[in-house]
PDB file of N, CA and C in Angstrom:
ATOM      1  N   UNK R  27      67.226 195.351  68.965  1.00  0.00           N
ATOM      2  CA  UNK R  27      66.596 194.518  69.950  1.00  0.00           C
ATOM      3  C   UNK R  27      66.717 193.058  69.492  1.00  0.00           C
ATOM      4  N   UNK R  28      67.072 192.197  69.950  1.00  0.00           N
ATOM      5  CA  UNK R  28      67.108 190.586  70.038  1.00  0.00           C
ATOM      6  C   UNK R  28      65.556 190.356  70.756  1.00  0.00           C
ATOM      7  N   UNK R  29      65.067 188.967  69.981  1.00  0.00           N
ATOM      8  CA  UNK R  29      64.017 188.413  70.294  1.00  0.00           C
ATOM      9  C   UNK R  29      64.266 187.273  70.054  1.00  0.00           C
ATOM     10  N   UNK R  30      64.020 185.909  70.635  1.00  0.00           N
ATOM     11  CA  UNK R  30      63.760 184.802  70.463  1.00  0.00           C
ATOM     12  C   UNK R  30      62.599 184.364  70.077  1.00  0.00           C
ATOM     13  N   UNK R  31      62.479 183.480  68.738  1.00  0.00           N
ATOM     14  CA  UNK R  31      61.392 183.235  67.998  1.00  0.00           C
ATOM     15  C   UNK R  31      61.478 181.391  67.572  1.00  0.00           C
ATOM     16  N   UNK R  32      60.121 181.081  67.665  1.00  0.00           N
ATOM     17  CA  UNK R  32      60.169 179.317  67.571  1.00  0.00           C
ATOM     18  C   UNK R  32      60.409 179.276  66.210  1.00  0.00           C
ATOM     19  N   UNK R  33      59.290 179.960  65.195  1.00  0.00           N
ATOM     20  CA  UNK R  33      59.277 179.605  63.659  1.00  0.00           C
ATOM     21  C   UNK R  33      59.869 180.355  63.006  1.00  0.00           C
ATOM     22  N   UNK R  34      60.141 180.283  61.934  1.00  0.00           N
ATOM     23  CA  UNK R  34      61.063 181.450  60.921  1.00  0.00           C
ATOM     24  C   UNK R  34      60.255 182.263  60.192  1.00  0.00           C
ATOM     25  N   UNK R  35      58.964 181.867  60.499  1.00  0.00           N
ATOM     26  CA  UNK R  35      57.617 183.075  59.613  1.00  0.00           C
ATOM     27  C   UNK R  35      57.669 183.640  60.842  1.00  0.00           C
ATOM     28  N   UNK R  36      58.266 184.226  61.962  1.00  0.00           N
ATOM     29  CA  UNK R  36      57.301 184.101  63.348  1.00  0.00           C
ATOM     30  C   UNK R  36      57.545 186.052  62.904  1.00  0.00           C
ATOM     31  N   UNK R  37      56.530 186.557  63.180  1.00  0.00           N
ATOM     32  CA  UNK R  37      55.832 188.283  62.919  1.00  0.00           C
ATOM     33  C   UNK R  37      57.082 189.467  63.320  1.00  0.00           C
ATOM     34  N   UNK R  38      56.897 190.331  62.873  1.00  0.00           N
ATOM     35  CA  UNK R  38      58.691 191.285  63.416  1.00  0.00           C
ATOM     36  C   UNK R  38      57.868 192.513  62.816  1.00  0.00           C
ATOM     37  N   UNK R  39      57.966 193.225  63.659  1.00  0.00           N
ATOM     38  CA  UNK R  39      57.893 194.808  63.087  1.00  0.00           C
ATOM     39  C   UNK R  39      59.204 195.467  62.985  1.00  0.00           C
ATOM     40  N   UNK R  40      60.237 194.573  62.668  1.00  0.00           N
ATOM     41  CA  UNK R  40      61.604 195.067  61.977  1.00  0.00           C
ATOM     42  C   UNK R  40      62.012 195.917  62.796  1.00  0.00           C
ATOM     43  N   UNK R  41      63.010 196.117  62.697  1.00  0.00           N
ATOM     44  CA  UNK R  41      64.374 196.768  63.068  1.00  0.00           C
ATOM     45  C   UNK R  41      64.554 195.892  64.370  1.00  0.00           C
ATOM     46  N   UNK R  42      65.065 194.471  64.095  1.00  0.00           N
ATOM     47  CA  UNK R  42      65.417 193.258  65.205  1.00  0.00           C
ATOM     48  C   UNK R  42      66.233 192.499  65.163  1.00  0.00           C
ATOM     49  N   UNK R  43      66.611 191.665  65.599  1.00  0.00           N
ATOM     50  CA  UNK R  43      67.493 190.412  65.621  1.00  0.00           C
ATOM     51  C   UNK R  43      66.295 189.417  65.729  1.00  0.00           C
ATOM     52  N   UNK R  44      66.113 188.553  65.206  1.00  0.00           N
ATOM     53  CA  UNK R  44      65.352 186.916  65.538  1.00  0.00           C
ATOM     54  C   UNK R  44      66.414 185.759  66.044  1.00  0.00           C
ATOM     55  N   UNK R  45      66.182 185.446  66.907  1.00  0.00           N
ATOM     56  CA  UNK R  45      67.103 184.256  67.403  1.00  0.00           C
ATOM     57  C   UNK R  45      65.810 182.886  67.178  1.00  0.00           C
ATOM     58  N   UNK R  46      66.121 182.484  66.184  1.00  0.00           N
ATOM     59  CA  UNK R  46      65.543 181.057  65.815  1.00  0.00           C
ATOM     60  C   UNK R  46      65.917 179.850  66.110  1.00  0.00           C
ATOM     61  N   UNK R  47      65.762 179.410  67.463  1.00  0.00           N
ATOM     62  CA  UNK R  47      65.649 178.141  68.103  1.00  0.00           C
ATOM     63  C   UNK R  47      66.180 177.587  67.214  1.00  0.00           C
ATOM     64  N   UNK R  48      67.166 176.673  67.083  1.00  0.00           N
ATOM     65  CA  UNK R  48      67.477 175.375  66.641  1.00  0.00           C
ATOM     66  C   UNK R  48      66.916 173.951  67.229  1.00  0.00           C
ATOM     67  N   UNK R  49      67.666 172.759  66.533  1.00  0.00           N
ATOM     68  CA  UNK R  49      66.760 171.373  67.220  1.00  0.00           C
ATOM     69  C   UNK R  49      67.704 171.124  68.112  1.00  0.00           C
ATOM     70  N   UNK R  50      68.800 171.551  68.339  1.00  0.00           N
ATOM     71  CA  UNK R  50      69.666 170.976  69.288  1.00  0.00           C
ATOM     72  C   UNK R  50      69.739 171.593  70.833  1.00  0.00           C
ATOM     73  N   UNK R  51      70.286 170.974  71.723  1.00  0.00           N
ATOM     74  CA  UNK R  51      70.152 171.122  73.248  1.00  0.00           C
ATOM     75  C   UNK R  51      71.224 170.459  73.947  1.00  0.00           C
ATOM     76  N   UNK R  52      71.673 171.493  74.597  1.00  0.00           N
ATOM     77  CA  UNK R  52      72.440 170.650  75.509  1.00  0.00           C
ATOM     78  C   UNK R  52      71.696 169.530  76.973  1.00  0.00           C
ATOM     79  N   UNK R  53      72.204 168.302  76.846  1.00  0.00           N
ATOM     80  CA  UNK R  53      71.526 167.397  77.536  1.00  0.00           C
ATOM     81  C   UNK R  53      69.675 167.741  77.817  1.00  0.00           C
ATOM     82  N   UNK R  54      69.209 168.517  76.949  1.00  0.00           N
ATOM     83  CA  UNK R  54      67.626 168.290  77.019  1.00  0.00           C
ATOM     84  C   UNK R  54      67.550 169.125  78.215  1.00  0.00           C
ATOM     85  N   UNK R  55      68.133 170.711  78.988  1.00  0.00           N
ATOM     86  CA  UNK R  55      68.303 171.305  79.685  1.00  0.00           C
ATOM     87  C   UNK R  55      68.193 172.796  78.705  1.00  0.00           C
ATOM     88  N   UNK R  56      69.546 172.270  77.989  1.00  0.00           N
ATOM     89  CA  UNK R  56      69.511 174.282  77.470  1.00  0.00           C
ATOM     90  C   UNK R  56      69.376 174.354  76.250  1.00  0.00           C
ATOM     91  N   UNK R  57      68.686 175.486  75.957  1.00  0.00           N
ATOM     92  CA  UNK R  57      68.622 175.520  74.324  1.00  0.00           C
ATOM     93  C   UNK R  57      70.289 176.300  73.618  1.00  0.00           C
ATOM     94  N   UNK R  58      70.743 175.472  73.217  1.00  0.00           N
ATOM     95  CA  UNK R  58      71.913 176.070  72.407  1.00  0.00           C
ATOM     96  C   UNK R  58      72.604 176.290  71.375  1.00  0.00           C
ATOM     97  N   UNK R  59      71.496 176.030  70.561  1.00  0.00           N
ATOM     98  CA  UNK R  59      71.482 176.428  69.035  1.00  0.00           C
ATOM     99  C   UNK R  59      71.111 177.473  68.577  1.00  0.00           C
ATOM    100  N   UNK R  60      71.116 178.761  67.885  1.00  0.00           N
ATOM    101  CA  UNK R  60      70.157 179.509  67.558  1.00  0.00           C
ATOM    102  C   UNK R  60      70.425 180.153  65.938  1.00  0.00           C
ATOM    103  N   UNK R  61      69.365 179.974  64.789  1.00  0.00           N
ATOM    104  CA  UNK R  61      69.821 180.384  63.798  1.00  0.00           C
ATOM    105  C   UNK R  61      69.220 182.227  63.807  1.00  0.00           C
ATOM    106  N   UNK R  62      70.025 183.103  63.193  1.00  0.00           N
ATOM    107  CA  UNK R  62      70.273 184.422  63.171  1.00  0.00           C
ATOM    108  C   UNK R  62      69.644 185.044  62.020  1.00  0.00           C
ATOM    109  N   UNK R  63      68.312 185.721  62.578  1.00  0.00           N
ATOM    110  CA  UNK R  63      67.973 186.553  61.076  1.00  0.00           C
ATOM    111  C   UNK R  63      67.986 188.150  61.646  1.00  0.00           C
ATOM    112  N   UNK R  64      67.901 189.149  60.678  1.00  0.00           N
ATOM    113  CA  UNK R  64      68.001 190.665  60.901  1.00  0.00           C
ATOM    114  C   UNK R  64      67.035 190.955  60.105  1.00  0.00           C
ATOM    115  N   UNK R  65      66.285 191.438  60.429  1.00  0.00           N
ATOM    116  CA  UNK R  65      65.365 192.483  60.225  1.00  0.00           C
ATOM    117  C   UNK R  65      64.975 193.774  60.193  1.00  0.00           C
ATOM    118  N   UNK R  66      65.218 194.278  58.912  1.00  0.00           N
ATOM    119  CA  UNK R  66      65.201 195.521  58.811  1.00  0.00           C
ATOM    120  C   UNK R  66      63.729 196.879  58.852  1.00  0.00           C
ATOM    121  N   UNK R  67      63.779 197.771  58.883  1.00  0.00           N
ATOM    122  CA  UNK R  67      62.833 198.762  59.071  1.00  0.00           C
ATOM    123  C   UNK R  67      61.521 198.784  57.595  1.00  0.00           C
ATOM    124  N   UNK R  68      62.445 198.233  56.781  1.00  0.00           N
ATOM    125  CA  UNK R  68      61.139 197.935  56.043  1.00  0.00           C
ATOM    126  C   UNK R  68      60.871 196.412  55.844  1.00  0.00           C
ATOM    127  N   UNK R  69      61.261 195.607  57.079  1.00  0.00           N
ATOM    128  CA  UNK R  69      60.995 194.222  57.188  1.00  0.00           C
ATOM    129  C   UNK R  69      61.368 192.813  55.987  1.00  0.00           C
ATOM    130  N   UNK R  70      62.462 193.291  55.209  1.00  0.00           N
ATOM    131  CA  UNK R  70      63.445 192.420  54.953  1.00  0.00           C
ATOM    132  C   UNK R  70      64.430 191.978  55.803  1.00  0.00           C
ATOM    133  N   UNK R  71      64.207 190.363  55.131  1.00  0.00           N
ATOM    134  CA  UNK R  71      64.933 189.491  56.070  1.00  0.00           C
ATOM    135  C   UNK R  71      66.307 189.284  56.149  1.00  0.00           C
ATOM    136  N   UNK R  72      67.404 189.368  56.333  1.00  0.00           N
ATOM    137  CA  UNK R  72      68.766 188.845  56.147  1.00  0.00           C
ATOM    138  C   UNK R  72      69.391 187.863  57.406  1.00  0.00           C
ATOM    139  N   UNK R  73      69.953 186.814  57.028  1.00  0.00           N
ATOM    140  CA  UNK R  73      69.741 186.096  55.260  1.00  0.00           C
ATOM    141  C   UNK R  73      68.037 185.795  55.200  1.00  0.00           C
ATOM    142  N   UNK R  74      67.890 185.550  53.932  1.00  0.00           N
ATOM    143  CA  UNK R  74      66.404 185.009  53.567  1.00  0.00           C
ATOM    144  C   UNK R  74      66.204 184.157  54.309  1.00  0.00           C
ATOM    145  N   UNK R  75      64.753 183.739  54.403  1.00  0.00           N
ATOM    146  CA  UNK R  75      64.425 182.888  55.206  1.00  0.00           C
ATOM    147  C   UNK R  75      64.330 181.653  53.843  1.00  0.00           C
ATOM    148  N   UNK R  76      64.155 180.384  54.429  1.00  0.00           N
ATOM    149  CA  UNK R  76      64.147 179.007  53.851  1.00  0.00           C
ATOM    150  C   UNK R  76      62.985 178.558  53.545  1.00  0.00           C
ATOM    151  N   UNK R  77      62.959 178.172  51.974  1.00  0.00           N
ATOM    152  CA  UNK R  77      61.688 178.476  51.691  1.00  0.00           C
ATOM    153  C   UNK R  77      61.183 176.737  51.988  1.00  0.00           C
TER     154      UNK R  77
END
C-alpha cells in the first residue's frame, strides 16, 4: 500500500510505501517531489530515516 505522509516520523503500521512530500512544486499547483521510504512488517525503515 502507498501512503502519502507530511513528516518522516509520520506513524506506519508497516508493510507500506511512505511517499514523503518534498519542498518542491510545480508552479505552487502540484506537489512533485516525493522522498521514498518502505516499511516493513516489523516496522523498519528503508532507507533510514534522517536523523
Amino acid at each position: 500500500m502507498f501512503r502519502v505522509a507530511s513528516t518522516f516520523d509520520a506513524a506506519s503500521s508497516g508493510n507500506e510505501v511512505l511517499l514523503l512530500k518534498g519542498n518542491w512544486n510545480d508552479r505552487f499547483t502540484w506537489i512533485t517531489q516525493f522522498y521514498v521510504t518502505v516499511v516493513d512488517a516489523d516496522g523498519t525503515r528503508t532507507p533510514a530515516l534522517p536523523a
